[in-house]
Coordinates of C-alpha atoms in Angstrom, one line a residue:
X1 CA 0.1 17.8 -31.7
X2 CA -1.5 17.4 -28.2
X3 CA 0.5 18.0 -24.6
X4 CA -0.7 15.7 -21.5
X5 CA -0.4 18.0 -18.7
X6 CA 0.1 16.5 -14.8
X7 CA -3.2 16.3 -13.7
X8 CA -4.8 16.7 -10.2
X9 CA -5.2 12.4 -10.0
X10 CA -6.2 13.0 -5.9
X11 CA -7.8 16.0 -4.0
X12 CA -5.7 19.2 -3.6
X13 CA -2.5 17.1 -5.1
X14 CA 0.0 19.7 -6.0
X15 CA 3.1 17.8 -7.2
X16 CA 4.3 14.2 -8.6
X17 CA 7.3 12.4 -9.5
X18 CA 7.5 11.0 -13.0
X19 CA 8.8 7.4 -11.5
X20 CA 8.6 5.4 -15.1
X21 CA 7.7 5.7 -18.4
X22 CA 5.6 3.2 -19.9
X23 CA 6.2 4.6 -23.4
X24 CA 9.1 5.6 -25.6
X25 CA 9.1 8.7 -28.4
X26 CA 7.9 6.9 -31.6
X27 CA 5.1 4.3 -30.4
X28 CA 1.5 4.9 -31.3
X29 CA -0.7 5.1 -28.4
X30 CA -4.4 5.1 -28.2
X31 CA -7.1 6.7 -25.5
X32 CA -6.5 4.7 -22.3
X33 CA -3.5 3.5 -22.8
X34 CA -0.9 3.8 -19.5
X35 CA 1.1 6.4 -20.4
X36 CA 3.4 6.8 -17.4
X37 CA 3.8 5.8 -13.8
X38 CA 3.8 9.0 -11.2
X39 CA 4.7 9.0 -7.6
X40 CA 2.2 11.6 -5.7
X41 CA 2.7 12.2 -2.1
X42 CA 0.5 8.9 -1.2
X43 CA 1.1 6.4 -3.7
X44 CA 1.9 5.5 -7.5
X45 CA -0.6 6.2 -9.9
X46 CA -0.6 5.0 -13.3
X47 CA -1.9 7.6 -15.8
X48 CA -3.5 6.8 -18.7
X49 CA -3.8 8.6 -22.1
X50 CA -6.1 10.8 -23.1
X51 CA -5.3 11.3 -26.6
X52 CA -4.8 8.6 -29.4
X53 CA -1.4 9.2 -31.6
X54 CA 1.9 8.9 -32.0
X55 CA 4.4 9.9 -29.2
X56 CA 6.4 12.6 -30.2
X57 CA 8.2 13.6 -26.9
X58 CA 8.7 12.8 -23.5
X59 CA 9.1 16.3 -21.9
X60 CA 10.2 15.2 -18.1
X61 CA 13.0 12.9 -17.3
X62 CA 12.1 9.8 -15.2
X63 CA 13.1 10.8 -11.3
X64 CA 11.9 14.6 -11.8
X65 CA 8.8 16.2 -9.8
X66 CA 7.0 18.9 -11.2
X67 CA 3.7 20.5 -10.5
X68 CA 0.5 20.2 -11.0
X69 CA -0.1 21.1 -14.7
X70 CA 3.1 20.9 -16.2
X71 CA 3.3 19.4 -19.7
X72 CA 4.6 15.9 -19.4
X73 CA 4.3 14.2 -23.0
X74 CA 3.7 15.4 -26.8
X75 CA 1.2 13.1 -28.8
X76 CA 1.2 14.0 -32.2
X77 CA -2.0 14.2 -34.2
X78 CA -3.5 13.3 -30.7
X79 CA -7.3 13.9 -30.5
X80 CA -9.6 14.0 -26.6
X81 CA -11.9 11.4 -26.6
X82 CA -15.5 12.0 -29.0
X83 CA -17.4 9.5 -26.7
X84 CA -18.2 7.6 -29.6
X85 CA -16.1 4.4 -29.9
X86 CA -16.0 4.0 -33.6
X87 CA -14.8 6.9 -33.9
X88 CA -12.4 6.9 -31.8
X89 CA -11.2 3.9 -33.1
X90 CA -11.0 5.7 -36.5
X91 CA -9.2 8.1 -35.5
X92 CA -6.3 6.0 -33.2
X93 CA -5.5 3.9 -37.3
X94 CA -5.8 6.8 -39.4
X95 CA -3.0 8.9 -37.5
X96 CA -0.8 6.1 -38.3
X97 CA -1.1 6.1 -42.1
X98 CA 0.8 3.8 -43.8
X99 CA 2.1 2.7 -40.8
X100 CA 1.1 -1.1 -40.0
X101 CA 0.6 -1.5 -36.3
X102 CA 2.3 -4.7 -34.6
X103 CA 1.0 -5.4 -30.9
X104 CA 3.4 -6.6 -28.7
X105 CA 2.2 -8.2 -25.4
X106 CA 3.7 -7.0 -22.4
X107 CA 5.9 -9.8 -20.9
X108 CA 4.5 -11.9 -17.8
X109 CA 6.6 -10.7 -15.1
X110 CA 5.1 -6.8 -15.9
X111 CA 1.9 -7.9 -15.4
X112 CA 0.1 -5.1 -12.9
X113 CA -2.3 -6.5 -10.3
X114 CA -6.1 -5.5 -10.3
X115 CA -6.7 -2.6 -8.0
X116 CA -9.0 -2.8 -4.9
X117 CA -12.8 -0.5 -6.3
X118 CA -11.2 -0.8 -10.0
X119 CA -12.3 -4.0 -11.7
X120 CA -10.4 -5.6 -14.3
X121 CA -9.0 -3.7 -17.4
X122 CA -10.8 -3.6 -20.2
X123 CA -7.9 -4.8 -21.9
X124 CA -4.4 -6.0 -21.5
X125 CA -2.1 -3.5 -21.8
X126 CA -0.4 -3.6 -24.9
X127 CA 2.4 -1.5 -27.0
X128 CA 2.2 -1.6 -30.5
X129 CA 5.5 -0.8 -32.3
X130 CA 5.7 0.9 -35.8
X131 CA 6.6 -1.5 -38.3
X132 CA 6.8 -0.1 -41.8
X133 CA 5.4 -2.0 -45.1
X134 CA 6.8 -4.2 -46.3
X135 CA 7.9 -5.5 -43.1
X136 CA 11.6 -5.8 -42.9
X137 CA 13.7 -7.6 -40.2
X138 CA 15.7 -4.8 -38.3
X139 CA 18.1 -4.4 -35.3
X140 CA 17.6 -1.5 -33.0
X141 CA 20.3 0.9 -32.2
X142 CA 19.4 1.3 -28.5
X143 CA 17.1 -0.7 -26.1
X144 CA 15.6 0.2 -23.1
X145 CA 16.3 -1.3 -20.0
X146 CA 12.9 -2.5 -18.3
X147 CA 12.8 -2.7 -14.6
X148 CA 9.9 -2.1 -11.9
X149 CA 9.5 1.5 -10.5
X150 CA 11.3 0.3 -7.2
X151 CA 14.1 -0.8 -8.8
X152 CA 14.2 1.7 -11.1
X153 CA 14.2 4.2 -8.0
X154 CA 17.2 1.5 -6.0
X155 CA 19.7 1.8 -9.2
X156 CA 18.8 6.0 -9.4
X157 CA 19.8 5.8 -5.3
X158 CA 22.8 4.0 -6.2
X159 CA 23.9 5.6 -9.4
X160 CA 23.4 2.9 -11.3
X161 CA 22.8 3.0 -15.2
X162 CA 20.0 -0.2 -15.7
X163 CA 21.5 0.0 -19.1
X164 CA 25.2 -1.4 -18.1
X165 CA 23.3 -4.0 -15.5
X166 CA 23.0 -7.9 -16.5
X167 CA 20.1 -9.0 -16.3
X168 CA 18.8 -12.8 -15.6
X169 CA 15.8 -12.6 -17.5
X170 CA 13.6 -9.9 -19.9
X171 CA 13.7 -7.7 -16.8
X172 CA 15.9 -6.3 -14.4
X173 CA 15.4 -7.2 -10.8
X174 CA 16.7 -6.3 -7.5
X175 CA 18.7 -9.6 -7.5
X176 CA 20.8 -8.0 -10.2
X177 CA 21.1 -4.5 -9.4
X178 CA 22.7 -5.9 -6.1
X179 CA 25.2 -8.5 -7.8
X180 CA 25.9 -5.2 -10.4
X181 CA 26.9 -3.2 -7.1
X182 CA 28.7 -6.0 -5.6
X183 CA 31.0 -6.6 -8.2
X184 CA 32.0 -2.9 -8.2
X185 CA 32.5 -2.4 -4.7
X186 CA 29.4 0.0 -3.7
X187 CA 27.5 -0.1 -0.8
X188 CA 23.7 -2.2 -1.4
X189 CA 20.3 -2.4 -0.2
X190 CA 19.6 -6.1 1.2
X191 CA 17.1 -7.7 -0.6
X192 CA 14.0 -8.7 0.9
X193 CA 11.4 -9.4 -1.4
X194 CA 11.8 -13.4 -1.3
X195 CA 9.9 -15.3 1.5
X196 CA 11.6 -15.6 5.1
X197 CA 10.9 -19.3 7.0
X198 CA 8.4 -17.5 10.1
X199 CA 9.7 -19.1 13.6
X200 CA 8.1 -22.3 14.9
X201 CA 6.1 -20.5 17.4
X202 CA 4.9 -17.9 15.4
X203 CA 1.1 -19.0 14.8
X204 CA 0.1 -16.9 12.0
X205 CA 1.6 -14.6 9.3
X206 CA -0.2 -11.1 9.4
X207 CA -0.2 -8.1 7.0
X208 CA 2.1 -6.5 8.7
X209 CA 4.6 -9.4 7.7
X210 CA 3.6 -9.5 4.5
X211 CA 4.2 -6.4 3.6
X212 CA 7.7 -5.3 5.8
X213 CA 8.7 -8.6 4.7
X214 CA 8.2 -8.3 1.1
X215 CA 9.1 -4.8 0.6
X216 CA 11.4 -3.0 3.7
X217 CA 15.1 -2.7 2.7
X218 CA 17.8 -2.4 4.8
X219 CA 21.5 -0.8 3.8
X220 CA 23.8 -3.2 4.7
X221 CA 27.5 -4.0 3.6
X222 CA 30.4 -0.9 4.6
X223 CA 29.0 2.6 5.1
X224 CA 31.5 4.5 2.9
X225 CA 30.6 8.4 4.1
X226 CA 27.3 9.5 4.7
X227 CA 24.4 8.6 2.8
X228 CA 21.6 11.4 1.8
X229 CA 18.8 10.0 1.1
X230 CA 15.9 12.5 -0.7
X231 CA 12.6 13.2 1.2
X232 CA 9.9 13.5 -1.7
X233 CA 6.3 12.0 -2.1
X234 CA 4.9 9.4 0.4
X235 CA 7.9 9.6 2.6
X236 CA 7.7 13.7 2.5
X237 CA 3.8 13.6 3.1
X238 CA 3.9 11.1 6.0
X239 CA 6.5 12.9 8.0
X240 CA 4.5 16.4 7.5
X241 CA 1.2 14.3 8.3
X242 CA 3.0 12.8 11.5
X243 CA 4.4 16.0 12.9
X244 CA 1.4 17.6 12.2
X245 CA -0.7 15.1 13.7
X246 CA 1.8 14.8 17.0
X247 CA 2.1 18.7 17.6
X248 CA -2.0 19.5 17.5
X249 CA -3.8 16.3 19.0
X250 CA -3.0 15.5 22.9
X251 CA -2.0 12.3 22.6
X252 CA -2.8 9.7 25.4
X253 CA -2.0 6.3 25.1
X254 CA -2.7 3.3 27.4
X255 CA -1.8 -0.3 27.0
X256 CA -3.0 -3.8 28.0
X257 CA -1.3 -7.4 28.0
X258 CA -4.7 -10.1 27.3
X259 CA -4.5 -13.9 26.8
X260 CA -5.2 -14.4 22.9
X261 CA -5.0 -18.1 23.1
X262 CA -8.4 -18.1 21.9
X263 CA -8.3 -15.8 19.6
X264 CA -5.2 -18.1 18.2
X265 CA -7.5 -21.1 18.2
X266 CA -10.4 -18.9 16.3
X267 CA -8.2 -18.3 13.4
X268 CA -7.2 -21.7 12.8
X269 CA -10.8 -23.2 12.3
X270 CA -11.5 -20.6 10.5
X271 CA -8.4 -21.7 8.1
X272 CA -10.3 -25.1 8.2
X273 CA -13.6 -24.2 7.5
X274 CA -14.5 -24.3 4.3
X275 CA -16.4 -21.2 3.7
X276 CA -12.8 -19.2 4.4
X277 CA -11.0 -21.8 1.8
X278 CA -10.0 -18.8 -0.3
X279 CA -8.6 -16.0 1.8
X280 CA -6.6 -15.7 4.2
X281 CA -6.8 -15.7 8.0
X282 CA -4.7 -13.9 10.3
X283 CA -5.5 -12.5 13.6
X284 CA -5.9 -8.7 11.8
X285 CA -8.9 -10.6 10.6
X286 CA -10.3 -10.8 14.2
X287 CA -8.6 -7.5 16.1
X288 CA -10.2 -5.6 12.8
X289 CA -13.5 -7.3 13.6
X290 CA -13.1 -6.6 17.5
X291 CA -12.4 -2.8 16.8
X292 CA -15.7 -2.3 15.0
X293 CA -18.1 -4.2 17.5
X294 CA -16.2 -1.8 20.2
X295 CA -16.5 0.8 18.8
X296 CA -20.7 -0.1 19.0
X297 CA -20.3 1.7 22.9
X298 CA -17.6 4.2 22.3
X299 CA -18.4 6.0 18.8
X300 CA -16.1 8.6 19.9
X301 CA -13.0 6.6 18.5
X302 CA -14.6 7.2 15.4
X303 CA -15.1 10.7 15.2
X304 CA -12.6 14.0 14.3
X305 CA -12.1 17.0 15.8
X306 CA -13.3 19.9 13.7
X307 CA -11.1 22.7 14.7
X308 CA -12.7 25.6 12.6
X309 CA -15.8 24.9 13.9
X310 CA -15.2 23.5 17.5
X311 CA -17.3 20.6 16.8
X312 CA -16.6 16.7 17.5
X313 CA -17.9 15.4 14.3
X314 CA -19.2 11.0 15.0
X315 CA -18.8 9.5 11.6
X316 CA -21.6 7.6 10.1
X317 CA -19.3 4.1 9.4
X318 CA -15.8 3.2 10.3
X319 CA -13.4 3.5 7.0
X320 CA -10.9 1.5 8.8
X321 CA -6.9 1.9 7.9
X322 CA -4.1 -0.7 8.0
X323 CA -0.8 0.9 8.2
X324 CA 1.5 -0.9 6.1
X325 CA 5.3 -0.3 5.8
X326 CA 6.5 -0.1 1.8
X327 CA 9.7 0.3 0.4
X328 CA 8.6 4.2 -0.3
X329 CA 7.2 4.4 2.8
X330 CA 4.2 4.2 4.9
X331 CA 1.0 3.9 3.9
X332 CA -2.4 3.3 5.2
X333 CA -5.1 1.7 2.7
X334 CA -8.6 1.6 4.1
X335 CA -11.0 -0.8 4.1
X336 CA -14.5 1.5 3.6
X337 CA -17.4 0.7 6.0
X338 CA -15.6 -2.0 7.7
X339 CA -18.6 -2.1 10.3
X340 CA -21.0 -3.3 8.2
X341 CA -18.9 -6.6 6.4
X342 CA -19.3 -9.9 7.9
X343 CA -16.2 -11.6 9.2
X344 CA -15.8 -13.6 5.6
X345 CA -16.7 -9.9 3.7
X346 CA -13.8 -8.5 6.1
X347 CA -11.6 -10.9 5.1
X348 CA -11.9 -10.6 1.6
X349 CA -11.3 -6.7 2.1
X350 CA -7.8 -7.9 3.9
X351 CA -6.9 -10.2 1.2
X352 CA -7.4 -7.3 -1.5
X353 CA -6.1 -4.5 0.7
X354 CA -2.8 -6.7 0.9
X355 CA -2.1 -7.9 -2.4
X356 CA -2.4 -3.6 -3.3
X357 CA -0.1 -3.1 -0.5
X358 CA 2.4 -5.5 -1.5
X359 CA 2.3 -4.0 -4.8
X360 CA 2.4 -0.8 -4.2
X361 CA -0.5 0.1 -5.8
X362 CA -2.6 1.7 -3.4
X363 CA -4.6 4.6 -5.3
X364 CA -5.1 8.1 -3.2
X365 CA -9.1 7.5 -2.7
X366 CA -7.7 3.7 -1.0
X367 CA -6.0 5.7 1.4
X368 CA -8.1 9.2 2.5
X369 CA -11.0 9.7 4.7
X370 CA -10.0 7.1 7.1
X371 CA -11.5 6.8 10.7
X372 CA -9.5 4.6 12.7
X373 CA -6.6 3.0 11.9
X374 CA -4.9 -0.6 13.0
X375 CA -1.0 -1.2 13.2
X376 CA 1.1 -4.0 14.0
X377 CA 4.8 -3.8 15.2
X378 CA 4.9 -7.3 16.9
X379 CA 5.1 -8.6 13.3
X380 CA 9.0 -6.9 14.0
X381 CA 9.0 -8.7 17.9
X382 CA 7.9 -6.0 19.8
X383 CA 5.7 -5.9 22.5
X384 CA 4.2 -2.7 21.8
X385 CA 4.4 0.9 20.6
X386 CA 3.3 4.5 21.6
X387 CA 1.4 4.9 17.8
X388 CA 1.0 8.8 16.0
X389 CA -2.6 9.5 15.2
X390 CA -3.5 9.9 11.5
X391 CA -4.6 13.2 10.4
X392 CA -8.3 13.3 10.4
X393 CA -8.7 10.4 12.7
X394 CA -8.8 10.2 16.8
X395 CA -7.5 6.8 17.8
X396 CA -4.6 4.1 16.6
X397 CA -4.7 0.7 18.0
X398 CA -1.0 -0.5 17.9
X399 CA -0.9 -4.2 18.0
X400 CA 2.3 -6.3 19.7
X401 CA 3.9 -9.4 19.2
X402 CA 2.0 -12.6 19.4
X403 CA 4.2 -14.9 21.6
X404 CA 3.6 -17.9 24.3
X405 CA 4.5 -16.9 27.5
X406 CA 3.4 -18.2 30.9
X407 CA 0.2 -17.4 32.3
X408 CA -1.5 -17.5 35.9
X409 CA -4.7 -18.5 34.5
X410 CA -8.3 -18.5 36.5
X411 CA -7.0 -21.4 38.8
X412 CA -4.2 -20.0 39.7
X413 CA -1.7 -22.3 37.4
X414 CA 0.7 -21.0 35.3
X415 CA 0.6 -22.5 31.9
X416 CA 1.7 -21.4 28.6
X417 CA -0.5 -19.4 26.6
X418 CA -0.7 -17.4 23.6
X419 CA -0.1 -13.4 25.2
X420 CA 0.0 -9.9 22.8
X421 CA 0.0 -6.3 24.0
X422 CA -2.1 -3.7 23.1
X423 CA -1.7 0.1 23.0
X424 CA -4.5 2.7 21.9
X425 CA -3.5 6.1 21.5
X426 CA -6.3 8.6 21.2
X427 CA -7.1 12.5 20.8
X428 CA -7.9 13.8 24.5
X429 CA -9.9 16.7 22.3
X430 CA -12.4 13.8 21.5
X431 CA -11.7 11.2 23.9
X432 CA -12.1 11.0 27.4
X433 CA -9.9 9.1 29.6
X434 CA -13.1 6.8 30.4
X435 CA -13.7 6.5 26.8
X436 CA -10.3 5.2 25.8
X437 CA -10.1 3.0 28.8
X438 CA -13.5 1.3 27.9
X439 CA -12.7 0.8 23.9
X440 CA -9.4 -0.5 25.0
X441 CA -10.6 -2.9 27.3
X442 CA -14.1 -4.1 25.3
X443 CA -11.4 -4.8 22.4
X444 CA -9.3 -6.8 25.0
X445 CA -12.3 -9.1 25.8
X446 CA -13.3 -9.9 22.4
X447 CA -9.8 -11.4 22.0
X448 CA -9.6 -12.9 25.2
X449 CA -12.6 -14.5 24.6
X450 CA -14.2 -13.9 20.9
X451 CA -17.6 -15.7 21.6
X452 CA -18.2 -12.4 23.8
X453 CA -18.6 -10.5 20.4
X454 CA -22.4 -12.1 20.4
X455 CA -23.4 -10.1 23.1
X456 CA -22.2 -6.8 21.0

């Protein structure tokens, strides 16, 4: 018998939450296979097997966090990995021994996206169940409830057994946790995972959006008492990160209202054009594209401040972050050597870095060794923001709402136009006020007038 201890799945991690298990004592596993779904303090990570056999144990209950090398699950007759296939494969049937294996095809809905730098699987996940010869038609005594890890985590919250939940279909959803809850009297989380009709003047829908929209909850119904909610993995690590971050960098932050009308325009032929058929446009696309040819005169936005030894350290390419607000928190995937994509390449990087954020996938090498890091709050309706450096970085361009407002334009008319605030918050360790000022502004131009990025 073989024990899977915790590993280390990102650089210096030191704890995890087991958030879901993918397996239940009695199914036959082979090498590969996803074991169990752990929360670390940047993201959920699925973990794969590294033995091939039957599980005998699951040795820590779902909700738990433990450290580092703590034995998680028993494999019985569980062998590592020879490197040769056959053999492997060998090995994976004969621990069964009489024992027929049946392969069951995980249902549609659990389905995990592909992650962004992982490829496709090699296979679809599958669990086989033990069926003994001759096969024989049998009714199991208990059945596990299946649910997503955030709604696994919204009925632990609520102390809510997904085993006395109805559910509307082969699994549980945060439609029926809710009604569950209602019916009962207890206070719920709203949902907000369904789409929400955009107002008429809002031009486009950016990742910002998609990602509050799909995954912020709110509390909502009567507060019965006060509600403690636990601070553990990304929520834990970001408010550590932040404080750190505010209490060591001098923060400076200065702001500018521009006339994106243009930059409006820009995005919609680009949503015509036909090379730009299959991903999506927003104007992140164009501000993320603006940021890098900026930062072409002031590198120093792109550089960290190395306190041990006293040195301001340029960084070869800009690893550019999206902050993106999740249901467990928030998180910043990058998108690595942004400067060097062209504005389609850049886009496809968008499209992948949202459909990770959206599922909460984001992997801990997605979202370290950033350089500069994008965030929007207008996608909320607010003008603008006084944004918290990321650890390791030296600047944050905080992004307002997009909104028509009247304009006193060249001629001195005032006309409606298409206006959004910017605020970039730097390290005064790194940055000058000159510095900042220029970035700032060169950004500005670009989407006040985005045919000035040629002469970048």
């Amino acid at each position: 018998m073989s024990e899977y201890k915790l590993p280390d799945v990102g650089e210096g991690l030191t704890e995890a939450e087991i958030v879901t298990w993918r397996v239940a004592v009695g199914d036959t596993v082979a090498v590969n296979d996803i074991v169990v779904d752990i929360e670390t303090a940047k993201s959920i990570v699925e973990l794969p097997s590294p033995y091939a056999g039957v599980v005998t144990g699951l040795l820590v209950e779902e909700g738990q966090t433990v450290p580092v090398g703590t034995p998680i699950i028993s494999i019985g007759d569980g062998v590592e990995p020879s490197g040769d296939p056959a053999a492997d494969a060998f090995s994976s049937t004969a621990t069964a021994g009489a024992i027929v294996e049946q392969e069951v095809r995980a249902p549609e809905a659990e389905r995990q996206p592909v992650l962004v730098g992982y490829g496709p699987r090699s296979g679809e996940v599958t669990r086989r169940r033990k069926v003994a010869e001759p096969v024989e038609t049998s009714v199991p005594t208990t059945v596990r409830a299946l649910a997503k890890p955030p709604v696994r985590k919204l009925a632990k919250d609520l102390g809510v057994d997904l085993a006395d939940v109805p559910s509307s279909g082969p699994v549980i959803t945060r439609a029926d946790i809710e009604a569950f809850v209602a019916r009962i009297g207890q206070p719920v989380e709203q949902r907000v995972d369904e789409p929400v009709e955009e107002p008429v003047e809002e031009p486009v829908e950016d990742l910002g959006q998609a990602v509050g929209r799909h995954l912020t909850p709110t509390l909502t119904g009567p507060v019965q008492g006060d509600v403690r909610i636990p601070v553990k993995g990304v929520r834990k690590w970001t408010a550590e990160a932040m404080v750190a971050s505010a209490f060591t960098a001098p923060h400076v932050t200065e702001w500018i209202t521009v006339d994106v009308s243009r930059t409006v325009d820009l995005v919609e032929r680009l949503r015509r054009s036909r090379a730009f058929s299959d991903v999506r446009v927003s104007p992140t696309l164009i501000v993320a594209k603006a940021v890098c040819l900026a930062m072409r005169n002031t590198p120093e936005l792109n550089a960290q401040w190395d306190e041990e030894n006293q040195e301001i350290v340029l960084k070869r390419s800009i690893n550019l972050g999206i902050a993106a607000a999740t249901d467990r928190g928030l998180v910043v995937p990058k998108i690595f050597e942004a400067d060097r994509m062209t504005m389609l390449e850049l886009a496809h990087a968008l499209d992948e870095l949202t459909e990770t954020a959206r599922a909460g996938k984001a992997q801990p090498a997605q979202l370290s060794n950033g350089s500069f890091t994008i965030t929007n709050v207008g996608v909320f309706g607010v003008d603008a923001g006084t944004p918290i450096i990321n650890p390791g970085e030296s600047g944050i361009l905080c992004v307002g709402a997009i909104e028509r407002r009247p304009w006193v334009d060249e001629d001195d008319q005032i006309v409606p136009r298409w206006v959004t605030t910017l605020a970039l918050s730097f390290d005064h360790r790194v940055v000058d006020g000159e510095q900042g000022s220029r970035f700032l502004a060169d950004v500005a131009a670009i989407l006040r007038d985005p045919a000035t990025a040629l002469t970048y």
